[in-house]
Each structure stands twice: as C-alpha cells, then as structure tokens.
JSON list of C-alpha atoms in Angstrom, two decimals:
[
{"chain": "A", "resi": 14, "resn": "UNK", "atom": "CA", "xyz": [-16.08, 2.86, 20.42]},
{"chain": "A", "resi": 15, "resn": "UNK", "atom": "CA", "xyz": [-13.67, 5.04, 21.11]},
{"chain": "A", "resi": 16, "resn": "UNK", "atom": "CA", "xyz": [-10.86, 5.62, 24.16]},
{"chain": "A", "resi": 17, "resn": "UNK", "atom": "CA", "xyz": [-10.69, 9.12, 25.81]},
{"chain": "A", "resi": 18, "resn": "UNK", "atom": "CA", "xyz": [-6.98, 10.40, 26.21]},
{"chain": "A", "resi": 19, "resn": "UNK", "atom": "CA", "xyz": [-6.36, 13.99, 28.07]},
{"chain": "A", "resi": 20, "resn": "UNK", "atom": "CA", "xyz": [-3.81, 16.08, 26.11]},
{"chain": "A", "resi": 21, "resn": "UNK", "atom": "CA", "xyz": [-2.68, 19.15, 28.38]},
{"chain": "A", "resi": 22, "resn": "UNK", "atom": "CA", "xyz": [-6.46, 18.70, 30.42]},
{"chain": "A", "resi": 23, "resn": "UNK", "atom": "CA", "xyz": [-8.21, 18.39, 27.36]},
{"chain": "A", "resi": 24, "resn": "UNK", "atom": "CA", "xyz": [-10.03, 15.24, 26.55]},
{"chain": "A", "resi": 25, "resn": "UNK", "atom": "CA", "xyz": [-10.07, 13.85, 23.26]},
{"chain": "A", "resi": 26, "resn": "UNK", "atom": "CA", "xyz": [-11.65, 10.43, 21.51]},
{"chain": "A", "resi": 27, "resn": "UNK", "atom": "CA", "xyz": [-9.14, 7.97, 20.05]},
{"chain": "A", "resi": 28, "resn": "UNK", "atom": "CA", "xyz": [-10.64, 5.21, 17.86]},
{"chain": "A", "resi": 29, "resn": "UNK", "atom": "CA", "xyz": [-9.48, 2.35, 16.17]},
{"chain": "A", "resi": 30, "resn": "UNK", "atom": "CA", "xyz": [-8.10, 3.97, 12.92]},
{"chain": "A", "resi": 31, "resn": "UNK", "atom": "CA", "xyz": [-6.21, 6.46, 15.33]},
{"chain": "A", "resi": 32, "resn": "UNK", "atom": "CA", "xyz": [-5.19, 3.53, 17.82]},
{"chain": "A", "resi": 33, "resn": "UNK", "atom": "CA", "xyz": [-3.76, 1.43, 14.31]},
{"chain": "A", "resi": 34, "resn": "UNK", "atom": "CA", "xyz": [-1.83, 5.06, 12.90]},
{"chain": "A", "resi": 35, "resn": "UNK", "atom": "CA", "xyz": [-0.10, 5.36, 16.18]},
{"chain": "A", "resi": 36, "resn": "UNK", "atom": "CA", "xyz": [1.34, 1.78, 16.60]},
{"chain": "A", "resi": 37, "resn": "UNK", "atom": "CA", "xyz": [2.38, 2.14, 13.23]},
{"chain": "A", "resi": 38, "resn": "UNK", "atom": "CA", "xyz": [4.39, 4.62, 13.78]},
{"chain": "A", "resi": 39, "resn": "UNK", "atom": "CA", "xyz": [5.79, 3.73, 16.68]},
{"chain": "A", "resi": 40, "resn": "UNK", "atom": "CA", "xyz": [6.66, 0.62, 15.17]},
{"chain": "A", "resi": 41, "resn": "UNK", "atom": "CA", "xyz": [8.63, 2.53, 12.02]},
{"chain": "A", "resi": 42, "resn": "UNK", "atom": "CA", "xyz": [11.56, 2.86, 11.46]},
{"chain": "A", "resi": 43, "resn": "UNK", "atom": "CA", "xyz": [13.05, 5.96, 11.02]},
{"chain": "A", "resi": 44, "resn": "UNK", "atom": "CA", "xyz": [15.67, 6.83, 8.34]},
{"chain": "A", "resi": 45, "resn": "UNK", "atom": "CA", "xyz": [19.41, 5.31, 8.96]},
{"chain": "A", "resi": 46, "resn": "UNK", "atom": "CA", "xyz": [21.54, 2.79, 7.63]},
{"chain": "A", "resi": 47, "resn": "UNK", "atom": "CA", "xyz": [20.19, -0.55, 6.42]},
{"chain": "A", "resi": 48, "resn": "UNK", "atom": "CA", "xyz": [16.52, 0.95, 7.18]},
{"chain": "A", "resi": 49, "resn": "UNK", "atom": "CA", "xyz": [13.94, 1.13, 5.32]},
{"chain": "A", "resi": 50, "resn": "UNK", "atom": "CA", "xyz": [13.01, 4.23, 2.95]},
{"chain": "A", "resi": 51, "resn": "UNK", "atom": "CA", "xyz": [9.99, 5.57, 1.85]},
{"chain": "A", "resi": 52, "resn": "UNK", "atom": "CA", "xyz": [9.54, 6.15, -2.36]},
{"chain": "A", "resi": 53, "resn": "UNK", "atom": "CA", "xyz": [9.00, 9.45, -2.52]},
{"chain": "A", "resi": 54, "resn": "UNK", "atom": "CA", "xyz": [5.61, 11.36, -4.49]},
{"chain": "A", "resi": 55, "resn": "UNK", "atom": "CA", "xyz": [7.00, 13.17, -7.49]},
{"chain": "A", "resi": 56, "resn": "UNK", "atom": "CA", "xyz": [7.06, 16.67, -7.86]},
{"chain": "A", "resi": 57, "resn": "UNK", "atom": "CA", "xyz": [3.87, 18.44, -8.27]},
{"chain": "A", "resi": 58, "resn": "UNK", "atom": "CA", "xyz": [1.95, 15.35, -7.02]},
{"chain": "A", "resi": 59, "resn": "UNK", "atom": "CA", "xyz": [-0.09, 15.58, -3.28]},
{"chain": "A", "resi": 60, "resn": "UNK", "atom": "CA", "xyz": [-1.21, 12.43, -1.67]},
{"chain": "A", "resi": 61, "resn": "UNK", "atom": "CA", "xyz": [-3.86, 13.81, 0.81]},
{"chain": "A", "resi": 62, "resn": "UNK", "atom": "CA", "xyz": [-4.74, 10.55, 1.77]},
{"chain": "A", "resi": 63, "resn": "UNK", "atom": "CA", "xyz": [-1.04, 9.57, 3.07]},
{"chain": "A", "resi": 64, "resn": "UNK", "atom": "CA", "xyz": [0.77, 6.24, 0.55]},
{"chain": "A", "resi": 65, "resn": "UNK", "atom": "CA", "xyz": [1.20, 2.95, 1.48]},
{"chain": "A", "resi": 66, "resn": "UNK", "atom": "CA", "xyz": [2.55, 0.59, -1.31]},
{"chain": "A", "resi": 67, "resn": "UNK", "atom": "CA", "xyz": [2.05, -3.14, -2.55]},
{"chain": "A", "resi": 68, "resn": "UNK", "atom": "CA", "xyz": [5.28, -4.72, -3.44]},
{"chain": "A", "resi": 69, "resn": "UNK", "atom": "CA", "xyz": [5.05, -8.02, -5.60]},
{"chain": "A", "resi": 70, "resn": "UNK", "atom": "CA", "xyz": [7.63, -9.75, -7.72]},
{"chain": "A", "resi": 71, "resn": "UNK", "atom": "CA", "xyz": [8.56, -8.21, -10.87]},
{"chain": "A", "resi": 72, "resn": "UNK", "atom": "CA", "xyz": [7.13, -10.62, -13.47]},
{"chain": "A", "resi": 73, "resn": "UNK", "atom": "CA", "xyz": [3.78, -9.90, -12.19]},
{"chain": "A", "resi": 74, "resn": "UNK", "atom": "CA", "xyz": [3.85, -6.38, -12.87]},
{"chain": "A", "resi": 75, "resn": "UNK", "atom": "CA", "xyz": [3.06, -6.72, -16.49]},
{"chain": "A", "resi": 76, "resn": "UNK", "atom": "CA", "xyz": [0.77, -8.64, -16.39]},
{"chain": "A", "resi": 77, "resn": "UNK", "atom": "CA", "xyz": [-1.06, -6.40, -14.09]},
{"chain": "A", "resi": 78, "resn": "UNK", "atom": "CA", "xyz": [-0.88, -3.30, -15.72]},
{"chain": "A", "resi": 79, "resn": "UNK", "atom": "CA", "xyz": [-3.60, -3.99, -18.50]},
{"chain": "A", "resi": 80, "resn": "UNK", "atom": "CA", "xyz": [-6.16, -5.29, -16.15]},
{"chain": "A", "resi": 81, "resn": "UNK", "atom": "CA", "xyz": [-6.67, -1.95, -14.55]},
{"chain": "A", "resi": 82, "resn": "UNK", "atom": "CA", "xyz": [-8.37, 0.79, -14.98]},
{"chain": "A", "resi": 83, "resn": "UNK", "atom": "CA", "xyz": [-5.69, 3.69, -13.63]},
{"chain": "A", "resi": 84, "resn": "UNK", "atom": "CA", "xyz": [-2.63, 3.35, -12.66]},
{"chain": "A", "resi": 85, "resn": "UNK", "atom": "CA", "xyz": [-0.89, 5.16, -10.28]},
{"chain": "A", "resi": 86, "resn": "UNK", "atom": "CA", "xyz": [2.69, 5.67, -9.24]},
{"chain": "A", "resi": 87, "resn": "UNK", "atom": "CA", "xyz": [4.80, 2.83, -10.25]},
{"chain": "A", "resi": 88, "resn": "UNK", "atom": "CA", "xyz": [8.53, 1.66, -9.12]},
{"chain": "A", "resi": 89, "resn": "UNK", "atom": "CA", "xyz": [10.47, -1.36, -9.82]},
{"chain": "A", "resi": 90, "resn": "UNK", "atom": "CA", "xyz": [14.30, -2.56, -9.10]},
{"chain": "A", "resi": 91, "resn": "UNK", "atom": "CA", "xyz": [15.38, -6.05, -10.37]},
{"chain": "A", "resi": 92, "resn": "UNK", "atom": "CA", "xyz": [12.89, -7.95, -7.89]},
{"chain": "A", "resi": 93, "resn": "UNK", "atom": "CA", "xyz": [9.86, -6.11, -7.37]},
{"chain": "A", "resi": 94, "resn": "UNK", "atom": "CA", "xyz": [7.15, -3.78, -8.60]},
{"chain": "A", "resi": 95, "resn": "UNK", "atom": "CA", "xyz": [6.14, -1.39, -6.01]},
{"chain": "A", "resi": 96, "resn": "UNK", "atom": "CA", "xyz": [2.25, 0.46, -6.42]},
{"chain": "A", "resi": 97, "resn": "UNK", "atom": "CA", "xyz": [1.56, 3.64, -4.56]},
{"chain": "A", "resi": 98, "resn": "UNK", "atom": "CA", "xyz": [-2.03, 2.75, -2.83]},
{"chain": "A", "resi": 99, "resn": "UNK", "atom": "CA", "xyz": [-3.76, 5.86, -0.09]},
{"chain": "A", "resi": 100, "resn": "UNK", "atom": "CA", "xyz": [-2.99, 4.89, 3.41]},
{"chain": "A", "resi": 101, "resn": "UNK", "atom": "CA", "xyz": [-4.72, 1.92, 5.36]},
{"chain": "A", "resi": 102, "resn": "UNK", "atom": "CA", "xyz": [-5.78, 0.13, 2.14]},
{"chain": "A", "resi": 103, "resn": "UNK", "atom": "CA", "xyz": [-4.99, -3.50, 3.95]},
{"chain": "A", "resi": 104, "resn": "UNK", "atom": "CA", "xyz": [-7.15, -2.26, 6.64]},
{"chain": "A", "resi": 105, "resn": "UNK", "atom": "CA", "xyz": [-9.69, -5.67, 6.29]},
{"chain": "A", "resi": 106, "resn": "UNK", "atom": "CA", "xyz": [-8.25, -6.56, 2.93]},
{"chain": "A", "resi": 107, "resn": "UNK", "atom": "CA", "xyz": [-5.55, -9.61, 2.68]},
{"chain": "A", "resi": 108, "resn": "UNK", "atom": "CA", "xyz": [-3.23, -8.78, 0.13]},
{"chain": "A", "resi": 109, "resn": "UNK", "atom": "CA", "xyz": [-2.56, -12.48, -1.31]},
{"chain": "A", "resi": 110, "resn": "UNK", "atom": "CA", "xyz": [0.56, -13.83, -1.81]},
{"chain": "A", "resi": 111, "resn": "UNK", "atom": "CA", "xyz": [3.54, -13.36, -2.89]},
{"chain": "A", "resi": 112, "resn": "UNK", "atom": "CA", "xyz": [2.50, -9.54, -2.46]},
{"chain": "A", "resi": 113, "resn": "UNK", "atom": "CA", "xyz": [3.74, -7.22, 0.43]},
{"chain": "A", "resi": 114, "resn": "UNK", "atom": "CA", "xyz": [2.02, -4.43, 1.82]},
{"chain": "A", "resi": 115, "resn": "UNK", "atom": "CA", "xyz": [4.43, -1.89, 3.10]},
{"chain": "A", "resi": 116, "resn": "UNK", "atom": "CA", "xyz": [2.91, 0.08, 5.72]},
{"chain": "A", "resi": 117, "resn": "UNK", "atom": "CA", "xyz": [3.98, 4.04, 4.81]},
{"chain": "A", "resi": 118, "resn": "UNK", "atom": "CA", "xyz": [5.52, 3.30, 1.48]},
{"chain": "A", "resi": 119, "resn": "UNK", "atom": "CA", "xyz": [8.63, 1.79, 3.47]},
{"chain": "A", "resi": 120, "resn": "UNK", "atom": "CA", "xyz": [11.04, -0.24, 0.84]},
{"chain": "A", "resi": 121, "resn": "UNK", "atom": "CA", "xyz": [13.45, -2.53, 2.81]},
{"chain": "A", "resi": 122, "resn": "UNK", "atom": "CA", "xyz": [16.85, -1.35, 2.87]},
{"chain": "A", "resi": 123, "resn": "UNK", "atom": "CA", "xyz": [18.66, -2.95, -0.27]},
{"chain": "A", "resi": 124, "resn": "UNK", "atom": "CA", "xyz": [22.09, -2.18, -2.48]},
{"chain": "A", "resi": 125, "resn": "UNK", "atom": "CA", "xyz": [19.31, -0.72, -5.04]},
{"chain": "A", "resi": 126, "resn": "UNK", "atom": "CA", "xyz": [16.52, 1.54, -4.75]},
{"chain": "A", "resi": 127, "resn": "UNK", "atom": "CA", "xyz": [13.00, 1.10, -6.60]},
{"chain": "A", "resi": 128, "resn": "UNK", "atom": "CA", "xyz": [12.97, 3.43, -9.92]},
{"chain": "A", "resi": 129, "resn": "UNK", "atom": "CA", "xyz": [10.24, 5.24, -10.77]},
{"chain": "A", "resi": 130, "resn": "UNK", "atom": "CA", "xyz": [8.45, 3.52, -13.88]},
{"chain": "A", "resi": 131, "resn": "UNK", "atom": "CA", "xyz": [5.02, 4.61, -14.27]},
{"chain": "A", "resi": 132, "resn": "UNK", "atom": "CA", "xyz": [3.61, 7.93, -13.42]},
{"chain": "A", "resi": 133, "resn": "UNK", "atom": "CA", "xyz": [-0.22, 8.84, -14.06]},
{"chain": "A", "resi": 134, "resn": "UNK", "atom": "CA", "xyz": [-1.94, 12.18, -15.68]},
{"chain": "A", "resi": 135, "resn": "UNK", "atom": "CA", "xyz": [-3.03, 14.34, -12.91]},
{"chain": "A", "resi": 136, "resn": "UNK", "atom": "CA", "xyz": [-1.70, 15.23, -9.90]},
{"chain": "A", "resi": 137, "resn": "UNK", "atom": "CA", "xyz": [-2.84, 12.29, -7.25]},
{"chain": "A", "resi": 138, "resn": "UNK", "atom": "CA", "xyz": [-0.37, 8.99, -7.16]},
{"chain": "A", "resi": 139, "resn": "UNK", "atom": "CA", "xyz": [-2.94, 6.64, -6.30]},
{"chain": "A", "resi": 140, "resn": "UNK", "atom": "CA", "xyz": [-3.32, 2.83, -7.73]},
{"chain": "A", "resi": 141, "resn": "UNK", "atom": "CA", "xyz": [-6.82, 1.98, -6.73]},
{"chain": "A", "resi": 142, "resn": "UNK", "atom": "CA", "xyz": [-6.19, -0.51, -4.01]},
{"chain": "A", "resi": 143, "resn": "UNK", "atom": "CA", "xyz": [-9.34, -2.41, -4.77]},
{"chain": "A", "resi": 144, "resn": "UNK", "atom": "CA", "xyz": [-8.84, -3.08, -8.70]},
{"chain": "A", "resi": 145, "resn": "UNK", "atom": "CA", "xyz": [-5.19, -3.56, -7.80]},
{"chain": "A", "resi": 146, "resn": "UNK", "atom": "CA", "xyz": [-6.43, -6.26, -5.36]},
{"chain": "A", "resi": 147, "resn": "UNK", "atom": "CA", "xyz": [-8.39, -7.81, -7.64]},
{"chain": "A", "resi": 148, "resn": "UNK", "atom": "CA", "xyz": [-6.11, -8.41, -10.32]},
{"chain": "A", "resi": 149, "resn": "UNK", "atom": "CA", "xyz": [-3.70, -9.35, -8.12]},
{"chain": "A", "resi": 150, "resn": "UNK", "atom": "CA", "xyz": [-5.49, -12.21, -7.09]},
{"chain": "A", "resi": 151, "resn": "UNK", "atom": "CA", "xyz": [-6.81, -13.08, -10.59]},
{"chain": "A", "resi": 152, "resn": "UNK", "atom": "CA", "xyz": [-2.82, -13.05, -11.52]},
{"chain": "A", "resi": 153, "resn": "UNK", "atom": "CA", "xyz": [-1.94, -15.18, -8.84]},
{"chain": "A", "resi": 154, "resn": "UNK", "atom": "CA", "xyz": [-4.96, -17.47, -8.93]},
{"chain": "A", "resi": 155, "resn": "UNK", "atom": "CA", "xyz": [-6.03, -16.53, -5.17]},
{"chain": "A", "resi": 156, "resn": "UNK", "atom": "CA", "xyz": [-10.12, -16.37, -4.64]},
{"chain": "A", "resi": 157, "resn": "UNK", "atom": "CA", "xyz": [-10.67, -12.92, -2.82]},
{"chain": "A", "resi": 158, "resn": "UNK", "atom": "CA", "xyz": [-10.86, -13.15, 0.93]},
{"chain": "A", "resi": 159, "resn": "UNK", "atom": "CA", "xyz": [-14.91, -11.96, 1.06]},
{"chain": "A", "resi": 160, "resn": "UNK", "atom": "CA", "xyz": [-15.52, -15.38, -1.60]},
{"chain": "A", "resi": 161, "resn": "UNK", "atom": "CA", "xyz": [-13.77, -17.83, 0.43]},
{"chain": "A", "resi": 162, "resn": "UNK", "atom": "CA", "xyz": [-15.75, -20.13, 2.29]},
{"chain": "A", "resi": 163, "resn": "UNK", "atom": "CA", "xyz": [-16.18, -19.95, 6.07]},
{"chain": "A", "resi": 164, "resn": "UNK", "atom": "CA", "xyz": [-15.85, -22.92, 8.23]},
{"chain": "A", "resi": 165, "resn": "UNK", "atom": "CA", "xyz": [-17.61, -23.33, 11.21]}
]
C-alpha cells in the first residue's frame, strides 16, 4: 500500500519504509549544543545502506564479541558499547533490554564522546543486526521476540 504525493505535478508512491525515514528525520535532531551526534564511518569505509547503532552497557560488550561471527564498527566511552548496524534494523525486531537502538547512529549529548574500538577488514562497517540480536538476548537472558508465546 502505498500513498501518492505530487512533487512539482508529478505523482509519486510513498510507502511505509519511506513514511518511517521521513518522521525520523523530522523527529532528529540536528547538530548543536547538548544534541545528539552521530559516530562517524572511518575513512575509506561506505555504508550504502545508511548506520543506525545499538548502544548497551559496557560490561556486555565483551561478552558479546566472541559470539559473533563479524564484527563491525565498534565504540565505547565509560558506559556503553555502541555497534554500527545498516539502517532500519529495529524495523520488527525488539532490541531487548538494557540495549538502545539509536535511530541514525545518534549518541546522546554527553561530557565524553564514544571512541572508536573495533574496526573490521574491508571496507563496510556493518555488525550484522541479526547475530548481534541474538547474542544480545542470549547475554541478557531475553527469549527472542518471534519465540515468545502469544496470548490470546
């Protein structure tokens, strides 16, 4: 299903993954004081699928790192471990507790800024969100959504 929209008299389709993109970034915020900044690709890396990134607290990142099987861009500060994932990877997935997705690689605005940590071979900065998900919620002892029972 999509929504028709004219741009300068020509009609065009918007559908759902278009409708999400825009609201999200409408809803960013831009670059400022106190707002939130987005961890940048290293040099020589593309991300032609856009980043978002899982945050989760910093003692889990260790643990994490062995159980998959690449792993992308990595950054960490004193709280949190921060994994470069391609755009929309929490589109139908719940990312399980205590981890945050951050919606265009957005870190909160804080006195210190995530460090680069981990950096893969090749040239694409990608965690696969689904391993990453996984573990996750083997770390953290959380069934995956599409296993939990359904109640009528």
């Amino acid at each position: 299903m999509g929504v028709r929209a004219t741009s300068a008299g020509t009609p065009r389709v918007l559908n759902l993954n278009t409708l999400v993109r825009l609201e999200r970034g409408r809803t960013a915020s831009g670059p400022g004081p106190g707002a939130p900044r987005p961890l940048a690709v290293p040099e020589g890396m593309r991300a032609p699928l856009g980043c978002d990134a899982v945050a989760m607290p910093a003692r889990l990142g260790p643990l994490l790192m062995p159980r998959l099987p690449r792993v992308g861009c990595v950054y960490a500060d004193s709280t949190h471990w921060w994994w470069l994932v391609p755009s929309d990877s929490d589109v139908a997935l719940e990312w399980p507790s205590p981890a945050h997705y951050a919606t265009g690689a957005l870190v909160p605005a804080s006195p210190t800024f995530p460090g680069l940590i981990h950096t893969p071979d090749g040239t694409l900065p990608y965690t696969p969100p689904i391993p990453l998900y996984l573990a996750l919620c083997r770390v953290t002892g959380t069934p995956p959504a599409w296993s939990r029972p359904i109640s009528a």
